[in-house]
Coordinates of N, CA and C in Angstrom, one line a residue:
M10 N -9.0 -40.7 33.5 CA -8.1 -40.4 34.5 C -6.8 -41.2 34.3
Y11 N -5.7 -40.7 34.4 CA -4.4 -41.4 34.2 C -3.8 -41.7 35.6
L12 N -3.4 -43.0 35.7 CA -2.7 -43.4 36.9 C -1.3 -43.8 36.5
D13 N -0.3 -43.4 37.3 CA 1.1 -43.9 37.1 C 1.1 -45.3 37.6
Q14 N 2.3 -46.0 37.3 CA 2.4 -47.4 37.7 C 2.3 -47.6 39.2
E15 N 2.9 -46.7 40.0 CA 2.8 -46.9 41.4 C 1.3 -46.9 41.9
K16 N 0.5 -46.0 41.4 CA -0.9 -45.9 41.9 C -1.6 -47.2 41.4
K17 N -1.4 -47.7 40.2 CA -2.0 -48.9 39.7 C -1.6 -50.0 40.6
Q18 N -0.4 -50.2 41.0 CA 0.1 -51.2 41.9 C -0.6 -51.1 43.2
N19 N -0.7 -49.8 43.7 CA -1.4 -49.7 45.0 C -2.8 -50.1 45.0
L20 N -3.5 -49.9 43.9 CA -4.9 -50.4 43.8 C -4.9 -51.9 43.9
L21 N -4.0 -52.6 43.2 CA -4.0 -54.0 43.3 C -3.6 -54.5 44.7
H22 N -2.6 -53.8 45.3 CA -2.2 -54.1 46.7 C -3.4 -53.9 47.7
I23 N -4.2 -52.8 47.6 CA -5.2 -52.6 48.5 C -6.3 -53.6 48.3
F24 N -6.5 -54.0 47.0 CA -7.5 -55.1 46.8 C -7.1 -56.3 47.5
N25 N -5.9 -56.7 47.4 CA -5.4 -57.8 48.2 C -5.5 -57.7 49.6
L26 N -5.1 -56.5 50.1 CA -5.2 -56.3 51.6 C -6.6 -56.4 52.1
V27 N -7.6 -55.8 51.4 CA -9.0 -55.8 51.8 C -9.5 -57.2 51.8
S28 N -9.2 -57.9 50.7 CA -9.7 -59.2 50.5 C -9.1 -60.3 51.5
T29 N -7.9 -60.0 52.0 CA -7.3 -60.9 52.9 C -7.5 -60.6 54.4
K30 N -7.6 -59.3 54.7 CA -7.6 -58.8 56.1 C -9.0 -58.3 56.4
G31 N -9.9 -58.1 55.5 CA -11.2 -57.5 55.7 C -12.2 -58.6 56.1
S32 N -13.3 -58.1 56.6 CA -14.4 -59.0 56.9 C -15.3 -59.2 55.7
K33 N -15.8 -60.5 55.6 CA -16.6 -60.8 54.3 C -18.0 -60.9 54.7
T34 N -18.9 -60.2 53.9 CA -20.2 -60.3 54.1 C -20.9 -60.4 52.7
D35 N -21.6 -61.4 52.5 CA -22.3 -61.6 51.1 C -21.4 -61.4 49.9
G36 N -20.2 -62.0 50.0 CA -19.2 -62.0 48.9 C -18.4 -60.7 48.7
V37 N -18.6 -59.7 49.7 CA -17.9 -58.4 49.6 C -17.1 -58.3 50.8
Y38 N -15.8 -58.0 50.7 CA -14.9 -57.8 51.8 C -14.9 -56.3 52.1
E39 N -14.6 -56.0 53.4 CA -14.6 -54.6 53.8 C -13.5 -54.4 54.8
L40 N -12.8 -53.4 54.7 CA -11.7 -53.0 55.6 C -11.6 -51.5 55.7
S41 N -11.8 -50.9 56.8 CA -11.8 -49.5 57.0 C -12.6 -48.6 56.0
G42 N -13.7 -49.2 55.7 CA -14.6 -48.5 54.8 C -14.4 -48.8 53.3
V43 N -13.3 -49.4 53.0 CA -13.0 -49.8 51.6 C -13.6 -51.2 51.4
R44 N -14.4 -51.3 50.3 CA -15.1 -52.6 50.0 C -14.4 -53.2 48.7
A45 N -14.2 -54.5 48.7 CA -13.6 -55.2 47.5 C -14.4 -56.4 47.1
S46 N -14.6 -56.5 45.8 CA -15.4 -57.7 45.3 C -14.9 -58.0 43.9
Y47 N -15.2 -59.2 43.4 CA -14.8 -59.6 42.1 C -15.9 -60.5 41.5
D48 N -15.8 -60.6 40.1 CA -16.8 -61.4 39.4 C -16.4 -62.9 39.5
F49 N -17.2 -63.7 39.0 CA -17.0 -65.2 39.2 C -15.7 -65.8 38.7
D50 N -15.1 -65.1 37.7 CA -13.8 -65.7 37.2 C -12.6 -64.9 37.7
G51 N -12.8 -63.7 38.4 CA -11.7 -62.9 38.9 C -11.1 -62.0 37.9
Y52 N -11.6 -61.9 36.7 CA -11.1 -61.1 35.6 C -11.4 -59.5 35.9
T53 N -12.5 -59.3 36.6 CA -13.0 -57.9 36.9 C -13.1 -57.8 38.4
C54 N -12.5 -56.9 39.0 CA -12.5 -56.6 40.4 C -13.0 -55.2 40.6
W55 N -13.6 -54.9 41.8 CA -14.1 -53.7 42.2 C -13.6 -53.3 43.5
L56 N -13.2 -52.0 43.7 CA -13.0 -51.4 44.9 C -14.0 -50.3 45.1
A57 N -14.6 -50.1 46.3 CA -15.6 -49.1 46.5 C -15.4 -48.4 47.8
Y58 N -15.6 -47.1 47.8 CA -15.5 -46.3 49.0 C -16.5 -45.1 48.8
R59 N -17.4 -44.9 49.7 CA -18.4 -43.9 49.6 C -19.1 -43.9 48.2
D60 N -19.0 -42.7 47.5 CA -19.6 -42.7 46.1 C -18.6 -43.0 45.1
L61 N -17.5 -43.6 45.4 CA -16.5 -44.0 44.4 C -16.5 -45.5 44.1
T62 N -16.4 -45.9 42.9 CA -16.2 -47.3 42.5 C -15.1 -47.3 41.5
V63 N -14.1 -48.1 41.7 CA -13.0 -48.4 40.8 C -13.1 -49.8 40.3
T64 N -13.2 -49.9 39.0 CA -13.2 -51.2 38.3 C -11.8 -51.5 37.8
L65 N -11.3 -52.7 38.3 CA -10.0 -53.1 37.8 C -10.2 -54.3 36.9
M66 N -9.7 -54.1 35.7 CA -10.0 -55.2 34.7 C -8.7 -55.8 34.2
F67 N -8.9 -56.9 33.5 CA -7.8 -57.7 33.0 C -6.9 -56.8 32.1
H68 N -5.6 -57.2 32.2 CA -4.6 -56.5 31.4 C -4.3 -55.1 32.0
G69 N -4.6 -54.8 33.2 CA -4.2 -53.6 33.9 C -5.1 -52.4 33.5
S70 N -6.2 -52.6 32.9 CA -7.1 -51.4 32.6 C -8.0 -51.2 33.8
Y71 N -8.5 -50.0 33.9 CA -9.3 -49.5 35.1 C -10.3 -48.4 34.7
D72 N -11.2 -48.2 35.6 CA -12.2 -47.3 35.3 C -12.6 -46.7 36.7
F73 N -12.8 -45.4 36.8 CA -13.2 -44.7 38.0 C -14.6 -44.1 37.8
D74 N -15.5 -44.3 38.8 CA -16.8 -43.6 38.7 C -17.0 -43.0 40.1
Y75 N -17.1 -41.8 40.2 CA -17.4 -41.0 41.4 C -18.1 -39.8 41.2
Q76 N -18.7 -39.3 42.3 CA -19.5 -38.1 42.2 C -18.7 -36.9 42.7
H77 N -17.9 -37.1 43.7 CA -17.2 -36.0 44.4 C -15.7 -36.1 44.3
K78 N -15.0 -35.2 43.8 CA -13.5 -35.2 43.7 C -12.9 -35.5 45.0
E79 N -13.5 -34.8 46.1 CA -12.9 -35.0 47.4 C -12.9 -36.5 47.8
T80 N -13.9 -37.3 47.5 CA -13.9 -38.7 47.7 C -12.7 -39.3 47.1
L81 N -12.4 -39.0 45.9 CA -11.3 -39.6 45.2 C -10.0 -39.3 45.8
E82 N -9.8 -38.0 46.2 CA -8.6 -37.6 46.9 C -8.4 -38.3 48.2
F83 N -9.5 -38.4 49.0 CA -9.5 -39.1 50.3 C -9.2 -40.5 50.2
F84 N -9.8 -41.1 49.1 CA -9.6 -42.6 48.9 C -8.1 -42.9 48.7
F85 N -7.4 -42.1 47.9 CA -6.0 -42.3 47.6 C -5.1 -42.1 48.9
K86 N -5.5 -41.2 49.7 CA -4.9 -41.0 51.1 C -5.1 -42.2 52.0
L87 N -6.3 -42.7 52.0 CA -6.7 -43.8 52.7 C -5.9 -45.1 52.3
V88 N -5.9 -45.3 51.0 CA -5.1 -46.4 50.4 C -3.7 -46.3 50.9
S89 N -3.0 -45.2 50.8 CA -1.7 -45.0 51.2 C -1.5 -45.4 52.7
N90 N -2.4 -44.8 53.5 CA -2.3 -45.1 55.0 C -2.5 -46.6 55.3
L91 N -3.4 -47.2 54.7 CA -3.7 -48.7 54.9 C -2.5 -49.5 54.5
L92 N -1.9 -49.1 53.3 CA -0.7 -49.9 52.9 C 0.4 -49.7 53.8
A93 N 0.6 -48.5 54.4 CA 1.7 -48.2 55.3 C 1.5 -49.0 56.6
E94 N 0.3 -49.2 56.9 CA 0.0 -49.9 58.2 C -0.4 -51.4 58.1
K95 N -0.2 -51.9 56.8 CA -0.8 -53.2 56.6 C -0.2 -54.4 57.5
D96 N 1.0 -54.2 58.0 CA 1.6 -55.2 59.0 C 0.9 -55.2 60.3
N97 N 0.3 -54.1 60.6 CA -0.4 -53.9 61.9 C -1.9 -54.1 61.9
L98 N -2.4 -54.5 60.8 CA -3.9 -54.7 60.7 C -4.2 -56.2 61.0

């Protein structure tokens, strides 16, 4: 899957938003159903939503794992909405 620069940046922004504004349980942050976590050195980060997992890796590479295309589409809408409302969260 190809992502343009804006969508890549949005993934990083949503990771930051979830990890700063979300609630933390057992090392995983959650905000509006989006979960964010990272490995011990922070080089690999994960975003998860329903059956979707996005792996964000060092140097801007990424990987998507999902079962339903609708989940992917809804995830990007949710990301856009959360980023638009970030100041109100």
